[in-house]
Coordinates of C-alpha atoms in Angstrom, one line a residue:
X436 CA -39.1 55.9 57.2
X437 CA -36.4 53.9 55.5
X438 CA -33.4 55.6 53.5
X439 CA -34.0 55.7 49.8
X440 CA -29.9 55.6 48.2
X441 CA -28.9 57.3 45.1
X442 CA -25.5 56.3 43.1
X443 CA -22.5 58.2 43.6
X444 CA -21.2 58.8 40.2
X445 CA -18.7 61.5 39.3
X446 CA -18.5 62.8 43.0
X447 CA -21.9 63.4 43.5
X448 CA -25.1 60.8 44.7
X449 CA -27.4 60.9 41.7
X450 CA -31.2 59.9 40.9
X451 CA -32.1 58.7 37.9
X452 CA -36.2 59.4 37.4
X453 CA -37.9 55.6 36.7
X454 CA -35.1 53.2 37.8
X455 CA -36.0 50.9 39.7
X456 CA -34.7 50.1 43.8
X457 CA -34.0 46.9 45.7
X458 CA -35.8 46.2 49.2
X459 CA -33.0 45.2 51.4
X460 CA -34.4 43.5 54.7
X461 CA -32.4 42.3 58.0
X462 CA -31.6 38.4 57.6
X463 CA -32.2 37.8 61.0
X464 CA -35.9 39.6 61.5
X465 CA -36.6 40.1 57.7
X466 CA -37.2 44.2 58.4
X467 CA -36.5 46.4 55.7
X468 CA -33.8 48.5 56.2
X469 CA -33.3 50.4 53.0
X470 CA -34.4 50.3 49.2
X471 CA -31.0 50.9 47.3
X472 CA -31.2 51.6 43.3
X473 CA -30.8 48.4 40.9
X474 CA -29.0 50.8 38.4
X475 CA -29.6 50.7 34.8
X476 CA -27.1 50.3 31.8
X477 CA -27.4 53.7 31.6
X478 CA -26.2 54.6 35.2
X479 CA -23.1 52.3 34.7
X480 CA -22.3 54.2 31.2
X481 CA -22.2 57.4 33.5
X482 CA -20.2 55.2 36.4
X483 CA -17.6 53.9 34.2
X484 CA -17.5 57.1 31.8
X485 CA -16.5 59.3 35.1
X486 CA -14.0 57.0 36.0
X487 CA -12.5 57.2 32.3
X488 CA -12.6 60.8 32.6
X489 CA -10.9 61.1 36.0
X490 CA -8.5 58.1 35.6
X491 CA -5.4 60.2 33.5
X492 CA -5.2 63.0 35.8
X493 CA -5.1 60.2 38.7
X494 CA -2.8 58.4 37.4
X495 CA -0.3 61.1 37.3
X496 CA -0.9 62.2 40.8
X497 CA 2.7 61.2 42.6
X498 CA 1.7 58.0 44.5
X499 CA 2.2 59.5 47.9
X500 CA -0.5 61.7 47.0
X501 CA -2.8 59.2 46.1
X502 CA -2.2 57.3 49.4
X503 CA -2.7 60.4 51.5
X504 CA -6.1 60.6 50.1
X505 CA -6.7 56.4 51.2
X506 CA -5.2 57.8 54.6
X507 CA -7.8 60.3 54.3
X508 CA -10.5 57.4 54.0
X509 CA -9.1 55.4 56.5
X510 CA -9.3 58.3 59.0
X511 CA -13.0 58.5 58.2
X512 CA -14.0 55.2 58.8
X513 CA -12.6 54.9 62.0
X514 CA -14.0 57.9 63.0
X515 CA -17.3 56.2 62.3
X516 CA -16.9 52.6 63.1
X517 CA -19.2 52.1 65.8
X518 CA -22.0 52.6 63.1
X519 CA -21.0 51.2 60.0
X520 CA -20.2 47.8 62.5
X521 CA -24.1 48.5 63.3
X522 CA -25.1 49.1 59.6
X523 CA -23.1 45.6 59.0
X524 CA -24.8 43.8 62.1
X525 CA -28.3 44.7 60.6
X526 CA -28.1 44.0 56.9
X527 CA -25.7 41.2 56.8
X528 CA -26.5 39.6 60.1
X529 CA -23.3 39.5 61.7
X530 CA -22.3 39.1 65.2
X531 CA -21.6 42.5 66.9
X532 CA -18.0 41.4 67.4
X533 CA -17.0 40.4 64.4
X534 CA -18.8 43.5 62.7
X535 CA -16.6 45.7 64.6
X536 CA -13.3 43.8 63.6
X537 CA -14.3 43.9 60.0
X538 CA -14.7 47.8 60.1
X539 CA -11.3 48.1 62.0
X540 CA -9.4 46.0 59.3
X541 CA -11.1 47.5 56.1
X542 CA -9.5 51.0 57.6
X543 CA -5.8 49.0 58.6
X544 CA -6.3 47.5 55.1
X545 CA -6.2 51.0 53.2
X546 CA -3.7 52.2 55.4
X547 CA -1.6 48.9 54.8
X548 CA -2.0 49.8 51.0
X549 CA -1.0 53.6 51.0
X550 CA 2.0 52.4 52.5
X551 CA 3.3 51.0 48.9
X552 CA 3.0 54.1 47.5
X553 CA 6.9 54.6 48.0
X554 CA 7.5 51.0 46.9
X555 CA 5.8 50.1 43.7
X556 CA 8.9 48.3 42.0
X557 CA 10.0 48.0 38.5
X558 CA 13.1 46.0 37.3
X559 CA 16.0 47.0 35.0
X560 CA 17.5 44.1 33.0
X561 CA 20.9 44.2 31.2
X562 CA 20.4 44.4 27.2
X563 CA 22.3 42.0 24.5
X564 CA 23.1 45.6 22.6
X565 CA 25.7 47.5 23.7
X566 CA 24.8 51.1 25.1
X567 CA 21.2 50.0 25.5
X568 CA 18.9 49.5 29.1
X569 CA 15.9 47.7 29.2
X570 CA 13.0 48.7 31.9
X571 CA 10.5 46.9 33.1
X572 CA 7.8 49.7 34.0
X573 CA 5.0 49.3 36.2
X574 CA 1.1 50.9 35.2
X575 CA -2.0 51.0 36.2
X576 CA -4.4 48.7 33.6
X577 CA -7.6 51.9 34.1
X578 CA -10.7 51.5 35.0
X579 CA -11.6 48.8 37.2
X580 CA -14.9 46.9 38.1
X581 CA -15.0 46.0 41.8
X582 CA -18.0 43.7 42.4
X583 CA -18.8 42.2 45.7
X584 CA -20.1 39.5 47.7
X585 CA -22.6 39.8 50.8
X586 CA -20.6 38.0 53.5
X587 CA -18.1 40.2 54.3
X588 CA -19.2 43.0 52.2
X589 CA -17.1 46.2 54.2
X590 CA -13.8 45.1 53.4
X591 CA -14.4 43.9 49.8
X592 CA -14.9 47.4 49.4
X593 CA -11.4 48.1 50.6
X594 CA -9.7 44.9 49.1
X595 CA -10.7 46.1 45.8
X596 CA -10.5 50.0 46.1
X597 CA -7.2 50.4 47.7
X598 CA -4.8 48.3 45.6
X599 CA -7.0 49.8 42.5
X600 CA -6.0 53.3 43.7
X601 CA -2.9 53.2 45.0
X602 CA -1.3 52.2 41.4
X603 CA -2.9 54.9 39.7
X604 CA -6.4 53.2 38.8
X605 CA -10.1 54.5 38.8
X606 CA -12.6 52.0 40.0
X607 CA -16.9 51.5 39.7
X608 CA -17.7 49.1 42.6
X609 CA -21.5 47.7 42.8
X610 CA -22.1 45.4 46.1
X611 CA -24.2 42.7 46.4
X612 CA -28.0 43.1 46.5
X613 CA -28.0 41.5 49.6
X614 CA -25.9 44.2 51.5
X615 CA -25.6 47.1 49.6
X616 CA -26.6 49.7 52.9
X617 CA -22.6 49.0 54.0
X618 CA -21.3 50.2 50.5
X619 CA -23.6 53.6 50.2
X620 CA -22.5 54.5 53.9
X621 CA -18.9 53.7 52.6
X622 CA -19.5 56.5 49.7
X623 CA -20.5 59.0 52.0
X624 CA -17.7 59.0 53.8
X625 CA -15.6 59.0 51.0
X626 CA -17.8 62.0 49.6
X627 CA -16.3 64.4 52.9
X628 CA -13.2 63.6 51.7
X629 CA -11.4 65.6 49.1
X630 CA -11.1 62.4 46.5
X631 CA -11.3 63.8 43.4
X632 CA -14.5 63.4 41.7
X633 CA -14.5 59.9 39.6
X634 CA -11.9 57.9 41.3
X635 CA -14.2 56.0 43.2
X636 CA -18.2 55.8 41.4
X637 CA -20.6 53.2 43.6
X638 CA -23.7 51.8 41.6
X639 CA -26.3 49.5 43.0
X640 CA -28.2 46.9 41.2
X641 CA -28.8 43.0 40.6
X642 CA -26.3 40.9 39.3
X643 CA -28.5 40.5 36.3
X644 CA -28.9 43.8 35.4
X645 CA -26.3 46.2 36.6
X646 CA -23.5 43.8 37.2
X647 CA -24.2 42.7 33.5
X648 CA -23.9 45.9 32.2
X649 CA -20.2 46.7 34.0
X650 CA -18.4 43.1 33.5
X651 CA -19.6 43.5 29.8
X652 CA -19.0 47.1 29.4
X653 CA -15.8 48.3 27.2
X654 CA -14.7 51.0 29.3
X655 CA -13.4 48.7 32.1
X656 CA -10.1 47.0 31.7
X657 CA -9.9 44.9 34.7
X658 CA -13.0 42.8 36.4
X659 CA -12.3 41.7 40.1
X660 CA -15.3 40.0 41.7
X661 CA -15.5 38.2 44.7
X662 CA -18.9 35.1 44.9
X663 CA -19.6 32.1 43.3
X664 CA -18.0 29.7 41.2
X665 CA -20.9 30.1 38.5
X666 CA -21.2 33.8 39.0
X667 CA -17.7 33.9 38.1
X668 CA -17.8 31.8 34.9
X669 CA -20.6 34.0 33.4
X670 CA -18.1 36.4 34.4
X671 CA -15.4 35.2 32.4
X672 CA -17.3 34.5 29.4
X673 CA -18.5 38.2 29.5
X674 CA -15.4 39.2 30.1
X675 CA -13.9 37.3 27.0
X676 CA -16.0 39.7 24.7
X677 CA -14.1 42.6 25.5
X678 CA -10.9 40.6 26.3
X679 CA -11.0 42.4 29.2
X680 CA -8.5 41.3 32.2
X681 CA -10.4 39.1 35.5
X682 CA -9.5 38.4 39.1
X683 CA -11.5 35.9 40.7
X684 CA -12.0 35.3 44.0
X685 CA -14.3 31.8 44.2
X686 CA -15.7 29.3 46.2
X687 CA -13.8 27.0 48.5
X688 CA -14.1 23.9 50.2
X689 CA -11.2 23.7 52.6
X690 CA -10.1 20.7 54.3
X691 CA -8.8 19.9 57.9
X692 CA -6.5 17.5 58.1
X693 CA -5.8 16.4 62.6
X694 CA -3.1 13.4 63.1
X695 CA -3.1 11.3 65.7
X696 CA -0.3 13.3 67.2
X697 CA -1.8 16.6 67.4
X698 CA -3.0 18.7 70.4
X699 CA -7.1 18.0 70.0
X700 CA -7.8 21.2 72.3
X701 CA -6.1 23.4 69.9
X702 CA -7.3 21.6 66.4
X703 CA -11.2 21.4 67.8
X704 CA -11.2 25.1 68.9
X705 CA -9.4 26.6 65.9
X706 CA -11.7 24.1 63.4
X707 CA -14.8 25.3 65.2
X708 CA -13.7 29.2 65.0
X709 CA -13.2 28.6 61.8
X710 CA -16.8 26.8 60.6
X711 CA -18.8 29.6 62.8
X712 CA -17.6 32.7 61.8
X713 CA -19.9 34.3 60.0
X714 CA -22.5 31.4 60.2
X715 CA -20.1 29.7 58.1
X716 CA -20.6 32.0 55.3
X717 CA -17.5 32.1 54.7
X718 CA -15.3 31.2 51.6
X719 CA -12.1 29.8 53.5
X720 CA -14.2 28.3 56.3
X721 CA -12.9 24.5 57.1
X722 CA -15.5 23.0 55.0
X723 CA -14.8 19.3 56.0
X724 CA -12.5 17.4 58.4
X725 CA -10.4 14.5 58.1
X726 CA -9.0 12.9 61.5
X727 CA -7.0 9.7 61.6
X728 CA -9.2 7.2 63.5
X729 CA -7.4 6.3 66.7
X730 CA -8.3 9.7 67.8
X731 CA -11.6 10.4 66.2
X732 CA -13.5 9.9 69.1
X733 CA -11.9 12.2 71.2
X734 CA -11.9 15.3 68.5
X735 CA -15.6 14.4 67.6
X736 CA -16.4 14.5 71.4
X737 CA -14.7 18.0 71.9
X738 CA -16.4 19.2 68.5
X739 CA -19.6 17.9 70.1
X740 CA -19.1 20.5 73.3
X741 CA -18.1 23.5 71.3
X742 CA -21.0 23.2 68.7
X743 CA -23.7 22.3 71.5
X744 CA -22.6 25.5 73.3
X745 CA -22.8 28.3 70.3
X746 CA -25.2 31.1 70.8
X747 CA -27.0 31.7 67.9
X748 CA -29.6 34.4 67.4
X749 CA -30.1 38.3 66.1
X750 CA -27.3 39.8 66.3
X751 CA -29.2 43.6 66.2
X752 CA -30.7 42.2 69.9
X753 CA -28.1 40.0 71.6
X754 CA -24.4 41.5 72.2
X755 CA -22.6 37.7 73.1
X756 CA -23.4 35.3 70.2
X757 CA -21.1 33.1 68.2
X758 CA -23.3 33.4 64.8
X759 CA -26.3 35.0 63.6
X760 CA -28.6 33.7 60.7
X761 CA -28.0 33.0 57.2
X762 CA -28.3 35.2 54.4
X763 CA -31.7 34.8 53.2
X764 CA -34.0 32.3 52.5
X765 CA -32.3 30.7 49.5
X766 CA -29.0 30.1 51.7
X767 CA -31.0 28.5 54.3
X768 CA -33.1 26.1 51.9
X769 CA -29.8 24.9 50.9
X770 CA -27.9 24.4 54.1
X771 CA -30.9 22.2 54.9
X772 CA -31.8 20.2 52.1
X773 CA -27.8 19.2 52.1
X774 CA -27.9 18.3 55.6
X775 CA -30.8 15.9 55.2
X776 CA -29.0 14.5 52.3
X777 CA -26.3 13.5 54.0
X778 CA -28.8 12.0 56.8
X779 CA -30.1 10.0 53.8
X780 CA -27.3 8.8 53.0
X781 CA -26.1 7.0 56.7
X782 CA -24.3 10.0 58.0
X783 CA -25.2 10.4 61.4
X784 CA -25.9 14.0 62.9
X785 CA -24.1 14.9 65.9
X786 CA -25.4 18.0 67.0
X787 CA -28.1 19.8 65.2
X788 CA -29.4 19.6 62.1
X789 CA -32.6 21.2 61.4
X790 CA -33.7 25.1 61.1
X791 CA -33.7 26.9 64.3
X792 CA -36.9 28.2 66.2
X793 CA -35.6 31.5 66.2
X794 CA -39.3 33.6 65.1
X795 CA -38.3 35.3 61.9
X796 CA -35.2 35.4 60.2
X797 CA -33.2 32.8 58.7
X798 CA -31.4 30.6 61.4
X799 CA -30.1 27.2 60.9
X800 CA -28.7 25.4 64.1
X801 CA -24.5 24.8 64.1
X802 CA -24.6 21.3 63.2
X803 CA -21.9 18.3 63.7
X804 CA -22.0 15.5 61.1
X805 CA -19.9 12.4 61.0
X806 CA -19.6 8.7 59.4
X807 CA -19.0 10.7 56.2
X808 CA -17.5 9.2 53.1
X809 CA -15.7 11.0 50.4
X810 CA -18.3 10.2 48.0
X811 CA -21.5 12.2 49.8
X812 CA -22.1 15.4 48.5
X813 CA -21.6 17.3 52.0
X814 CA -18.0 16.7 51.7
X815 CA -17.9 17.5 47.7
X816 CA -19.9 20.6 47.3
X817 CA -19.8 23.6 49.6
X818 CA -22.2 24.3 52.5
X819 CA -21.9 28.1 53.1
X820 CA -23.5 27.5 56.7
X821 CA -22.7 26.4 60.3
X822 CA -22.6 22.6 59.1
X823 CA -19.4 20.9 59.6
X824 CA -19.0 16.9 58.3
X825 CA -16.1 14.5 59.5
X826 CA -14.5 12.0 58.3
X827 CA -12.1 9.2 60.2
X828 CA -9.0 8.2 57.9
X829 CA -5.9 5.8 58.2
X830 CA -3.3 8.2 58.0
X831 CA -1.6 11.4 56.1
X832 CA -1.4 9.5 52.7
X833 CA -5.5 9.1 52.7
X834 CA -6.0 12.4 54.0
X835 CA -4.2 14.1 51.6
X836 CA -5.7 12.1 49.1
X837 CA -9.2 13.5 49.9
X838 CA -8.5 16.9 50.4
X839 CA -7.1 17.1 46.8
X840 CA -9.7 15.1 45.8
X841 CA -12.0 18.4 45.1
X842 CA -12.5 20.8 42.2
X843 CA -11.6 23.8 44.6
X844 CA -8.4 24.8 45.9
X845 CA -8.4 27.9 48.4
X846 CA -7.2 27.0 52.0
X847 CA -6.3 23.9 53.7
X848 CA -5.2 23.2 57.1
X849 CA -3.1 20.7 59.2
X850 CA -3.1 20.2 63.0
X851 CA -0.1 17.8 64.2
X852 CA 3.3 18.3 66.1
X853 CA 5.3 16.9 63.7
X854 CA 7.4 19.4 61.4
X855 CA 7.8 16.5 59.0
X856 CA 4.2 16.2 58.6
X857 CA 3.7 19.6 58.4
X858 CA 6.3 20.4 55.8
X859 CA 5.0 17.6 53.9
X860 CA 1.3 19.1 53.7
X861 CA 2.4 21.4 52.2
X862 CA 4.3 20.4 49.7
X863 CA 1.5 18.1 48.5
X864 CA -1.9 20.1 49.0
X865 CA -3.0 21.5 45.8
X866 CA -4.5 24.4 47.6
X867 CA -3.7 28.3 47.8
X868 CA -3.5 28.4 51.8
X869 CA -2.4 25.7 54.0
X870 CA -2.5 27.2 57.8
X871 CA -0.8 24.8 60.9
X872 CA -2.2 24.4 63.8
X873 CA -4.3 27.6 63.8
X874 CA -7.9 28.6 62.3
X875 CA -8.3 29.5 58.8
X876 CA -7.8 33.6 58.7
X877 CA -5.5 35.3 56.1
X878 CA -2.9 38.2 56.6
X879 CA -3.3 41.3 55.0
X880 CA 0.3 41.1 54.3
X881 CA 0.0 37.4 52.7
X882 CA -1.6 36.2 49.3
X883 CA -5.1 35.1 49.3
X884 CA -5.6 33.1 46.2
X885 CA -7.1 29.7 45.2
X886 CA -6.8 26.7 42.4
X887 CA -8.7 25.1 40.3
X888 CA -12.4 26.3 40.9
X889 CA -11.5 28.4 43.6
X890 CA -10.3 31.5 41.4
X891 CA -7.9 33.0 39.0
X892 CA -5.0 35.5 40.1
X893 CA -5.0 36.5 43.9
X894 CA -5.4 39.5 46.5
X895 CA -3.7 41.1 49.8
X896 CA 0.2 42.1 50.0
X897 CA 2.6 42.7 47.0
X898 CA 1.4 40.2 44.6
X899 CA -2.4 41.2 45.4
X900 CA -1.4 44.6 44.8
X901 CA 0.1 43.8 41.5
X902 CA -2.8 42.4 39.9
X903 CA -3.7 45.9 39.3
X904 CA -1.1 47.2 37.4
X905 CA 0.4 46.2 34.0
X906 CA 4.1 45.7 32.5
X907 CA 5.4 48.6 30.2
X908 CA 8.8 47.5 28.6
X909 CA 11.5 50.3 27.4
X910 CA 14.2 49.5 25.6
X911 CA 16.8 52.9 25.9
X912 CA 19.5 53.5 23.8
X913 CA 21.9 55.5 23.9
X914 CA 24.7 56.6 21.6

């Protein structure tokens, strides 16, 4: 029989009688897993009035303390990481392998944040009075709303939670619909710990119903969601009732830029790591590729070997795969319907390009487009999927052209042996990430954040961790 979950409010997992649950299914066979609850406005008053109650008593905790008790949750997931990577692999489709790495960072990540417990800064400026000091104090901003996406769903939970905590905030977390089984597994663990109860609340729920009720809720002073660009500007205008404070984390459609001078072994393999992963699910994915023509031939051909040798299939069966399916049906109608668009419109496909014959689930082949122009939606609006469109272009002046040319702005890459050409990328990409010569992966230590369309404020190392606090100015004087 499959798990029923409860929410874990105030310390405790909690029914409430007549609320309704959510089927949650394995993309890649469509069997269901788990029914989690889709949690009422009710259940996020209780989420968010716990956190309220808990969050004074928290904040005063030294910091050390509260980062002994992330140490504590750390400890516990790597204890059990062999089966929250399975619990991963089976809701989210995931390959084995890259489960496993998520579950290993999500505990490095909280153990990379308790380590700022002993240096959250402040700043003392001189005064224009005599006898007088002026502070610049550092605070947490409350409660916070974590809510995540489905495509890498473990170390959202992490990514939110730990910066939240470490400066002194309470949090309410609700994960996607899609794969919530990751998240209640998460709040079990945390439940053996000795947290106190409140700091961390989990509800489950639609985005509609109980994601509604916590972004418009006046109990939370800080939204931080991770999805879609038009998820995020309901968000905002939510938000805006209650003036409450957002971090967005948005969509991305990240260019590629190879010269003519660049080693085409090492831009073919790092673009291709960087479209599969996750099925290209995958918000700083290379969406699109711009290669100067004299060597177009030669990257398209070594493209052409890679993406014709992926291994594709369920993940929950098959140990050595590159990619598993898509999300869910949705995610696969639209990886298709833009593929044959582009066909429509004289691109021609390389490798691929149709659904998969892979019995249930929802697989798409990895697909290899090219004789793209700027002006075809496949290189304008993101794909979320193995699909991966290239375009020939004269030079660095054109390709940096197109890849600004976009109304996102998240990562960007450039693949040449010229430092000049490097530097000058950028200086002139209007993007949060530019990454030479390698695939498109962020540092925990670094500062993941977009432009335009792609988000607002950013996450990961100091700066990350600062979006969570607030600036408290005192003026001291003395006689």
């Amino acid at each position: 029989m499959q798990p029923t979950y409860q929410n874990y409010i105030a310390g405790a997992f909690v029914g409430t009688p007549g609320e309704p649950t959510i089927d949650v299914t394995n993309p890649a066979t469509q069997e269901l897993l788990a029914r989690v609850p889709d949690a009422s406005a009710a259940s996020v008053d209780d989420a968010v009035a716990a956190a309220r109650r808990a969050q004074p008593a928290w904040e005063k905790l030294p910091p050390i303390r509260r980062a002994g008790h992330l140490r504590a949750i750390a400890a516990k997931l790597r204890e059990h990481r062999t089966e929250l990577a399975r619990v991963i692999v089976r809701e989210q489709g995931k390959v084995q392998g890259l489960a496993q790495v998520e579950v290993d960072f999500t505990a490095d990540y909280i153990d990379y944040m308790a380590e700022w417990a002993r240096r959250l800064e402040g700043e003392v400026l001189t005064s224009d009075r005599p006898n007088e000091s002026i502070f610049l104090l550092r605070k947490p901003v409350g409660v916070v709303a974590g809510i995540l996406p489905w495509n890498f769903p473990f170390f959202l939970i992490a990514r939110k939670l730990a910066p939240a905590l470490v400066t002194g905030n309470t949090i309410v977390i609700k994960p996607s619909e899609e794969t919530p089984i990751n998240a209640f597994e998460f709040a079990r663990l945390v439940a053996e710990t000795d947290l106190p109860a409140g700091v961390f609340n989990l509800v489950g729920g639609r985005g509609a119903t109980a994601g509604e009720a916590l972004v418009s809720h006046p109990g939370v002073d800080l939204i931080t969601f991770t999805g879609s660009v038009a998820t995020g500007s309901r968000i905002m205008q939510t938000a805006g009732r209650n003036l409450t404070r957002v971090n967005l984390e948005l969509g991305g459609k990240a260019p590629a830029i190879v010269l003519a001078d660049a080693d085409l072994d090492l831009a073919a393999k790092a673009i291709y790591d960087s479209r599969v992963i996750n099925t290209g699910q995958v918000c700083n994915c290379a969406e699109r590729v711009y290669v100067e023509r004299g060597v177009h031939d030669a990257l398209v051909e070594r493209l052409a070997k890679l993406f014709s040798a992926t291994r594709y299939g369920d993940p929950s069966a098959e140990a050595d795969l590159h990619m598993g399916p898509l999300i869910n049906q949705a995610g696969l109608d639209k990886v298709a319907a833009m593929v044959e668009q582009a066909r429509s419109d004289g691109a021609r496909i390389v490798v691929g390009g149709k659904r998969a014959e892979r019995g249930r689930g929802f697989h798409y082949e990895p697909t290899l487009i090219t004789g793209t122009r700027a002006d075809m939606d496949i290189m304008r609006k993101e794909i979320f999927g193995p699909v991966l469109p290239v375009q020939a272009v004269d030079g660095l002046d054109e390709a940096i052209a197109l890849a600004n040319d976009s109304e996102y702005g998240l990562t960007s890459s450039i693949f040449t042996r010229s430092l000049d050409s490097a530097m000058r990328a950028a200086r002139e990409l209007r993007f949060g990430e530019t990454y030479v010569n390698r695939e498109h992966f962020e540092a925990m230590q670094g500062f993941h954040a977009g432009r335009r369309k792609s988000g607002i404020g950013g996450a990961d190392g100091k700066h990350g961790l600062y979006e969570f606090t607030e600036t408290h100015v005192v003026y001291l004087q003395t006689s």
